[in-house]
Amino acid sequence: MSAMTSPRPNEGAIRRLTASLLATPRAFLRRLGLAWAAALTYHSLLALVPLTIIAFSLLGVLDEAIGFETELQDFLIARGLPDAAAQVGEIVRDLVSRARNDAGAMSAIGVGILVILSISFFSALEKACNELFGVTRGRRPLLRLRALLTLGLFGPTLVGASIFVTAALQRFAIERAEDVWGTVLGPVVIVSPLIVTWLAFYCIIAFVPHTRVSWGSALLGAVISGTVWESAKWGFGLYVTHAGSIDALYGPLALLPLFIIWTHLTWIIFLVGVTLAGIHHDRKTNAATDTDAAADPGG
């Protein structure tokens, strides 16, 4: 059990939640959350291409990526970034081509680099989650490799699949906007990105730290951080729309600083959720232990 918190005996659920929320900012800073967010941003930049290629290769629906490319280009153009939108199109087409044509011809050195970068990213993610949970011991090498390979294979695939499913629902809702299906799917399209974000955050918080995490604590961290992240997406898009000078200043490179800033912000939000889950888990576990001790004082 970590020494992150000192919960009082028999805390009620609401009191425990309030205390956990209040303790999270200080614990996040004390556990070097900002430094871990910066480190994960760096690892994300290195692992972006390998993980994207893995996702496209495993999905087996590469033609859908072109639709995703178009939607992403429209998003950037609407926010005053036409040069960045063109650059995104070239990047997506290149990644799809590599995943489709070059995966089988990749050299052993290339495969090794992909594996090393992917493992490095997930190792950093595990260390960050362990640190913010107050876990002092990591997994043994074989267990870590198995966990990282599982997460590395299925994580990008699930994220890619969620993007394609959400895009398909949006297209279907627009096409059937005038009939009953459009009415039914309208709310689903609105909430589906939020639910997917909650699910993705929950899986990482629940399974990456090297400790048994309470499902309620993991869900709490996922819902809070996931909701904040979805709100931040809207706010960030609004800022980019009205900033005006980003594309004029950076031109074709406008996508790079935006991506770095957004990636860093994403990791800060997510790691705050991890910290919240860890604090709540400790308080919940210790409260249950105190209750058992009070019920059986002679034990």
Tab-separated table of C-alpha atoms in Angstrom:
chain	number	residue	atom	x	y	z
A	1	MET	CA	0.000	0.000	0.000
A	2	SER	CA	1.380	3.389	-0.905
A	3	ALA	CA	1.905	6.207	1.513
A	4	MET	CA	0.271	8.691	-0.851
A	5	THR	CA	-2.653	9.348	1.520
A	6	SER	CA	-3.585	9.013	5.164
A	7	PRO	CA	-7.299	8.198	5.035
A	8	ARG	CA	-9.425	8.482	8.154
A	9	PRO	CA	-11.313	5.392	9.336
A	10	ASN	CA	-14.795	4.693	8.033
A	11	GLU	CA	-14.896	7.439	5.441
A	12	GLY	CA	-18.192	7.559	3.625
A	13	ALA	CA	-18.232	7.273	-0.147
A	14	ILE	CA	-18.983	10.967	-0.725
A	15	ARG	CA	-16.445	12.109	1.838
A	16	ARG	CA	-13.851	9.769	0.348
A	17	LEU	CA	-14.531	11.103	-3.133
A	18	THR	CA	-14.283	14.725	-1.994
A	19	ALA	CA	-11.074	14.095	-0.066
A	20	SER	CA	-9.566	12.275	-3.051
A	21	LEU	CA	-10.395	15.124	-5.423
A	22	LEU	CA	-8.894	17.700	-3.068
A	23	ALA	CA	-5.717	15.665	-2.533
A	24	THR	CA	-5.103	14.964	-6.224
A	25	PRO	CA	-3.404	18.221	-7.382
A	26	ARG	CA	-0.823	18.198	-4.605
A	27	ALA	CA	-0.142	14.481	-5.004
A	28	PHE	CA	0.203	14.895	-8.777
A	29	LEU	CA	2.874	17.564	-8.353
A	30	ARG	CA	4.639	15.718	-5.531
A	31	ARG	CA	4.801	12.546	-7.600
A	32	LEU	CA	6.399	14.483	-10.497
A	33	GLY	CA	3.335	14.193	-12.706
A	34	LEU	CA	4.414	17.072	-14.950
A	35	ALA	CA	7.801	15.456	-15.538
A	36	TRP	CA	6.148	12.144	-16.412
A	37	ALA	CA	3.793	13.939	-18.826
A	38	ALA	CA	6.794	15.482	-20.582
A	39	ALA	CA	8.555	12.105	-20.732
A	40	LEU	CA	5.483	10.390	-22.178
A	41	THR	CA	5.110	13.169	-24.748
A	42	TYR	CA	8.660	12.457	-25.899
A	43	HIS	CA	8.031	8.701	-26.041
A	44	SER	CA	4.741	9.284	-27.874
A	45	LEU	CA	6.501	11.241	-30.608
A	46	LEU	CA	9.029	8.432	-31.050
A	47	ALA	CA	6.425	5.654	-31.012
A	48	LEU	CA	3.752	7.402	-33.091
A	49	VAL	CA	4.702	5.943	-36.462
A	50	PRO	CA	5.336	2.357	-35.228
A	51	LEU	CA	2.045	2.242	-33.327
A	52	THR	CA	0.134	3.750	-36.246
A	53	ILE	CA	1.572	1.192	-38.656
A	54	ILE	CA	0.679	-1.612	-36.233
A	55	ALA	CA	-2.870	-0.299	-35.912
A	56	PHE	CA	-3.376	0.020	-39.683
A	57	SER	CA	-1.859	-3.412	-40.295
A	58	LEU	CA	-3.985	-5.212	-37.713
A	59	LEU	CA	-7.244	-3.482	-38.533
A	60	GLY	CA	-7.343	-4.864	-42.053
A	61	VAL	CA	-9.614	-2.019	-43.154
A	62	LEU	CA	-7.034	0.334	-44.584
A	63	ASP	CA	-9.381	1.789	-47.161
A	64	GLU	CA	-11.327	3.368	-44.304
A	65	ALA	CA	-8.211	5.335	-43.397
A	66	ILE	CA	-8.690	7.481	-46.485
A	67	GLY	CA	-12.082	8.548	-45.152
A	68	PHE	CA	-10.446	9.381	-41.837
A	69	GLU	CA	-7.829	11.406	-43.720
A	70	THR	CA	-10.541	13.485	-45.406
A	71	GLU	CA	-12.334	14.166	-42.131
A	72	LEU	CA	-9.088	15.214	-40.444
A	73	GLN	CA	-8.222	17.521	-43.340
A	74	ASP	CA	-11.661	19.168	-43.175
A	75	PHE	CA	-11.216	19.627	-39.412
A	76	LEU	CA	-7.884	21.419	-39.845
A	77	ILE	CA	-9.030	23.555	-42.777
A	78	ALA	CA	-12.050	24.709	-40.746
A	79	ARG	CA	-9.622	25.875	-38.074
A	80	GLY	CA	-7.489	27.930	-40.417
A	81	LEU	CA	-4.718	25.383	-41.021
A	82	PRO	CA	-4.882	24.545	-44.752
A	83	ASP	CA	-1.158	23.826	-45.075
A	84	ALA	CA	-1.256	21.483	-42.091
A	85	ALA	CA	-4.318	19.771	-43.569
A	86	ALA	CA	-2.442	19.007	-46.785
A	87	GLN	CA	0.468	17.703	-44.747
A	88	VAL	CA	-1.848	15.395	-42.787
A	89	GLY	CA	-3.171	13.964	-46.031
A	90	GLU	CA	0.327	13.111	-47.215
A	91	ILE	CA	1.235	11.561	-43.844
A	92	VAL	CA	-1.856	9.342	-43.691
A	93	ARG	CA	-1.446	8.189	-47.292
A	94	ASP	CA	2.212	7.356	-46.641
A	95	LEU	CA	1.397	5.386	-43.476
A	96	VAL	CA	-1.354	3.435	-45.229
A	97	SER	CA	1.004	2.644	-48.113
A	98	ARG	CA	3.693	1.450	-45.721
A	99	ALA	CA	1.298	-0.711	-43.749
A	100	ARG	CA	-0.162	-2.223	-46.914
A	101	ASN	CA	2.931	-2.743	-49.063
A	102	ASP	CA	6.057	-2.590	-46.942
A	103	ALA	CA	5.167	-4.544	-43.796
A	104	GLY	CA	6.193	-7.866	-45.304
A	105	ALA	CA	9.391	-6.475	-46.770
A	106	MET	CA	10.551	-4.736	-43.605
A	107	SER	CA	14.055	-5.729	-42.571
A	108	ALA	CA	14.906	-7.327	-39.262
A	109	ILE	CA	16.504	-4.049	-38.193
A	110	GLY	CA	13.334	-2.137	-39.028
A	111	VAL	CA	11.168	-4.599	-37.111
A	112	GLY	CA	13.574	-4.402	-34.194
A	113	ILE	CA	13.362	-0.613	-34.127
A	114	LEU	CA	9.556	-0.755	-34.193
A	115	VAL	CA	9.517	-3.221	-31.302
A	116	ILE	CA	12.063	-1.274	-29.242
A	117	LEU	CA	10.225	2.035	-29.661
A	118	SER	CA	6.873	0.453	-28.815
A	119	ILE	CA	8.230	-1.336	-25.739
A	120	SER	CA	10.021	1.835	-24.631
A	121	PHE	CA	6.765	3.773	-24.794
A	122	PHE	CA	4.743	1.255	-22.813
A	123	SER	CA	7.553	0.804	-20.280
A	124	ALA	CA	7.509	4.555	-19.650
A	125	LEU	CA	3.722	4.441	-19.336
A	126	GLU	CA	3.906	1.638	-16.760
A	127	LYS	CA	6.579	3.466	-14.744
A	128	ALA	CA	4.514	6.657	-14.744
A	129	CYS	CA	1.363	4.853	-13.590
A	130	ASN	CA	3.297	2.979	-10.891
A	131	GLU	CA	4.859	6.204	-9.637
A	132	LEU	CA	1.518	8.005	-9.445
A	133	PHE	CA	-0.078	5.003	-7.721
A	134	GLY	CA	2.784	4.840	-5.237
A	135	VAL	CA	3.824	1.371	-6.425
A	136	THR	CA	7.520	0.833	-5.744
A	137	ARG	CA	8.052	-2.446	-7.608
A	138	GLY	CA	7.470	-2.973	-11.306
A	139	ARG	CA	6.668	-6.161	-13.146
A	140	ARG	CA	9.286	-8.802	-13.762
A	141	PRO	CA	10.772	-8.598	-17.279
A	142	LEU	CA	8.759	-11.479	-18.778
A	143	LEU	CA	5.484	-10.313	-17.245
A	144	ARG	CA	6.192	-6.765	-18.374
A	145	LEU	CA	6.960	-7.919	-21.911
A	146	ARG	CA	3.742	-9.936	-22.065
A	147	ALA	CA	1.652	-7.054	-20.737
A	148	LEU	CA	3.311	-4.529	-23.017
A	149	LEU	CA	2.932	-6.681	-26.122
A	150	THR	CA	-0.735	-7.283	-25.355
A	151	LEU	CA	-1.388	-3.594	-24.790
A	152	GLY	CA	0.782	-2.637	-27.756
A	153	LEU	CA	-1.069	-4.934	-30.142
A	154	PHE	CA	-4.639	-4.380	-29.030
A	155	GLY	CA	-4.440	-0.786	-27.778
A	156	PRO	CA	-3.777	0.923	-31.132
A	157	THR	CA	-6.189	-1.463	-32.839
A	158	LEU	CA	-9.026	-0.615	-30.453
A	159	VAL	CA	-8.330	3.102	-30.778
A	160	GLY	CA	-8.298	2.871	-34.574
A	161	ALA	CA	-11.453	0.751	-34.586
A	162	SER	CA	-13.224	3.253	-32.337
A	163	ILE	CA	-12.323	6.088	-34.719
A	164	PHE	CA	-13.673	4.185	-37.714
A	165	VAL	CA	-16.868	3.120	-35.916
A	166	THR	CA	-17.528	6.662	-34.715
A	167	ALA	CA	-16.924	8.049	-38.218
A	168	ALA	CA	-19.245	5.418	-39.715
A	169	LEU	CA	-21.994	6.276	-37.225
A	170	GLN	CA	-21.599	9.967	-37.998
A	171	ARG	CA	-21.860	9.382	-41.747
A	172	PHE	CA	-24.886	7.117	-41.311
A	173	ALA	CA	-26.625	9.625	-39.033
A	174	ILE	CA	-26.064	12.422	-41.562
A	175	GLU	CA	-27.309	10.297	-44.462
A	176	ARG	CA	-30.427	9.234	-42.523
A	177	ALA	CA	-30.980	12.562	-40.776
A	178	GLU	CA	-34.560	12.842	-42.043
A	179	ASP	CA	-35.829	9.447	-40.842
A	180	VAL	CA	-36.111	7.655	-37.510
A	181	TRP	CA	-32.568	6.249	-37.668
A	182	GLY	CA	-31.092	9.727	-37.780
A	183	THR	CA	-33.125	10.698	-34.717
A	184	VAL	CA	-32.029	7.588	-32.824
A	185	LEU	CA	-28.358	7.777	-33.771
A	186	GLY	CA	-27.998	11.510	-33.173
A	187	PRO	CA	-27.477	11.207	-29.387
A	188	VAL	CA	-25.359	8.073	-29.892
A	189	VAL	CA	-22.986	9.944	-32.189
A	190	ILE	CA	-22.659	12.725	-29.623
A	191	VAL	CA	-21.843	10.492	-26.636
A	192	SER	CA	-19.911	7.729	-28.416
A	193	PRO	CA	-16.518	9.549	-28.403
A	194	LEU	CA	-16.905	10.189	-24.669
A	195	ILE	CA	-17.738	6.547	-23.946
A	196	VAL	CA	-14.797	5.341	-26.047
A	197	THR	CA	-12.479	7.725	-24.169
A	198	TRP	CA	-13.777	6.485	-20.811
A	199	LEU	CA	-13.233	2.882	-21.872
A	200	ALA	CA	-9.691	3.500	-23.130
A	201	PHE	CA	-8.678	5.435	-20.015
A	202	TYR	CA	-10.275	2.815	-17.765
A	203	CYS	CA	-8.349	-0.038	-19.386
A	204	ILE	CA	-5.013	1.737	-18.917
A	205	ILE	CA	-5.698	2.816	-15.329
A	206	ALA	CA	-7.033	-0.595	-14.329
A	207	PHE	CA	-4.418	-2.831	-15.948
A	208	VAL	CA	-1.150	-0.916	-16.420
A	209	PRO	CA	-0.168	-0.222	-12.770
A	210	HIS	CA	1.522	-3.206	-11.118
A	211	THR	CA	-1.141	-3.520	-8.434
A	212	ARG	CA	-4.711	-4.705	-8.184
A	213	VAL	CA	-6.786	-1.595	-8.838
A	214	SER	CA	-10.346	-1.281	-7.594
A	215	TRP	CA	-12.681	-1.116	-10.586
A	216	GLY	CA	-14.574	1.775	-8.991
A	217	SER	CA	-11.398	3.796	-8.494
A	218	ALA	CA	-10.246	3.099	-12.056
A	219	LEU	CA	-13.668	4.084	-13.386
A	220	LEU	CA	-13.625	7.292	-11.336
A	221	GLY	CA	-10.236	8.315	-12.700
A	222	ALA	CA	-11.277	7.400	-16.246
A	223	VAL	CA	-14.585	9.286	-16.144
A	224	ILE	CA	-13.104	12.451	-14.615
A	225	SER	CA	-10.004	12.607	-16.822
A	226	GLY	CA	-11.868	11.402	-19.925
A	227	THR	CA	-14.563	14.052	-19.543
A	228	VAL	CA	-11.965	16.778	-18.978
A	229	TRP	CA	-10.038	15.547	-22.034
A	230	GLU	CA	-13.104	15.629	-24.285
A	231	SER	CA	-13.862	19.145	-23.032
A	232	ALA	CA	-10.247	20.127	-23.658
A	233	LYS	CA	-10.567	18.878	-27.251
A	234	TRP	CA	-13.423	21.298	-27.806
A	235	GLY	CA	-11.574	24.145	-26.085
A	236	PHE	CA	-8.350	23.473	-27.958
A	237	GLY	CA	-10.194	23.391	-31.274
A	238	LEU	CA	-11.892	26.680	-30.407
A	239	TYR	CA	-8.546	28.250	-29.537
A	240	VAL	CA	-6.942	27.088	-32.779
A	241	THR	CA	-9.927	28.385	-34.744
A	242	HIS	CA	-9.630	31.897	-33.331
A	243	ALA	CA	-5.861	32.089	-32.877
A	244	GLY	CA	-5.504	33.016	-36.533
A	245	SER	CA	-1.743	33.375	-36.793
A	246	ILE	CA	-0.571	29.783	-36.283
A	247	ASP	CA	-0.681	28.734	-39.921
A	248	ALA	CA	0.712	32.102	-41.055
A	249	LEU	CA	3.622	31.777	-38.631
A	250	TYR	CA	4.540	28.105	-39.113
A	251	GLY	CA	3.123	27.351	-42.579
A	252	PRO	CA	3.407	23.633	-43.417
A	253	LEU	CA	4.975	23.009	-39.988
A	254	ALA	CA	1.920	24.282	-38.094
A	255	LEU	CA	0.848	20.732	-37.316
A	256	LEU	CA	4.031	19.983	-35.359
A	257	PRO	CA	3.754	22.484	-32.465
A	258	LEU	CA	0.018	21.882	-32.215
A	259	PHE	CA	0.551	18.137	-31.993
A	260	ILE	CA	3.268	18.482	-29.345
A	261	ILE	CA	1.180	20.864	-27.229
A	262	TRP	CA	-1.916	18.689	-27.505
A	263	THR	CA	-0.004	15.490	-26.722
A	264	HIS	CA	1.541	17.078	-23.625
A	265	LEU	CA	-1.846	18.370	-22.471
A	266	THR	CA	-3.370	14.931	-23.046
A	267	TRP	CA	-0.803	13.229	-20.826
A	268	ILE	CA	-1.226	15.822	-18.073
A	269	ILE	CA	-4.990	15.263	-18.027
A	270	PHE	CA	-4.669	11.486	-18.142
A	271	LEU	CA	-2.010	11.295	-15.419
A	272	VAL	CA	-4.119	13.492	-13.147
A	273	GLY	CA	-6.825	10.849	-13.588
A	274	VAL	CA	-4.313	8.127	-12.699
A	275	THR	CA	-3.342	10.043	-9.554
A	276	LEU	CA	-6.992	10.458	-8.574
A	277	ALA	CA	-7.618	6.744	-9.071
A	278	GLY	CA	-4.596	5.870	-6.933
A	279	ILE	CA	-5.628	8.143	-4.059
A	280	HIS	CA	-9.234	6.925	-4.142
A	281	HIS	CA	-8.079	3.300	-4.291
A	282	ASP	CA	-5.867	3.774	-1.224
A	283	ARG	CA	-8.615	5.459	0.760
A	284	LYS	CA	-11.169	2.848	-0.206
A	285	THR	CA	-8.853	-0.052	0.623
A	286	ASN	CA	-7.751	1.407	3.956
A	287	ALA	CA	-11.323	2.251	4.939
A	288	ALA	CA	-12.331	-1.366	4.272
A	289	THR	CA	-9.377	-2.601	6.337
A	290	ASP	CA	-10.331	-0.327	9.247
A	291	THR	CA	-13.925	-1.551	9.068
A	292	ASP	CA	-12.800	-5.189	9.217
A	293	ALA	CA	-10.523	-4.428	12.167
A	294	ALA	CA	-13.341	-2.693	14.047
A	295	ALA	CA	-15.690	-5.618	13.402
A	296	ASP	CA	-13.114	-8.141	14.664
A	297	PRO	CA	-10.938	-6.388	17.246
A	298	GLY	CA	-9.597	-9.645	18.585
A	299	GLY	CA	-8.463	-10.856	15.138
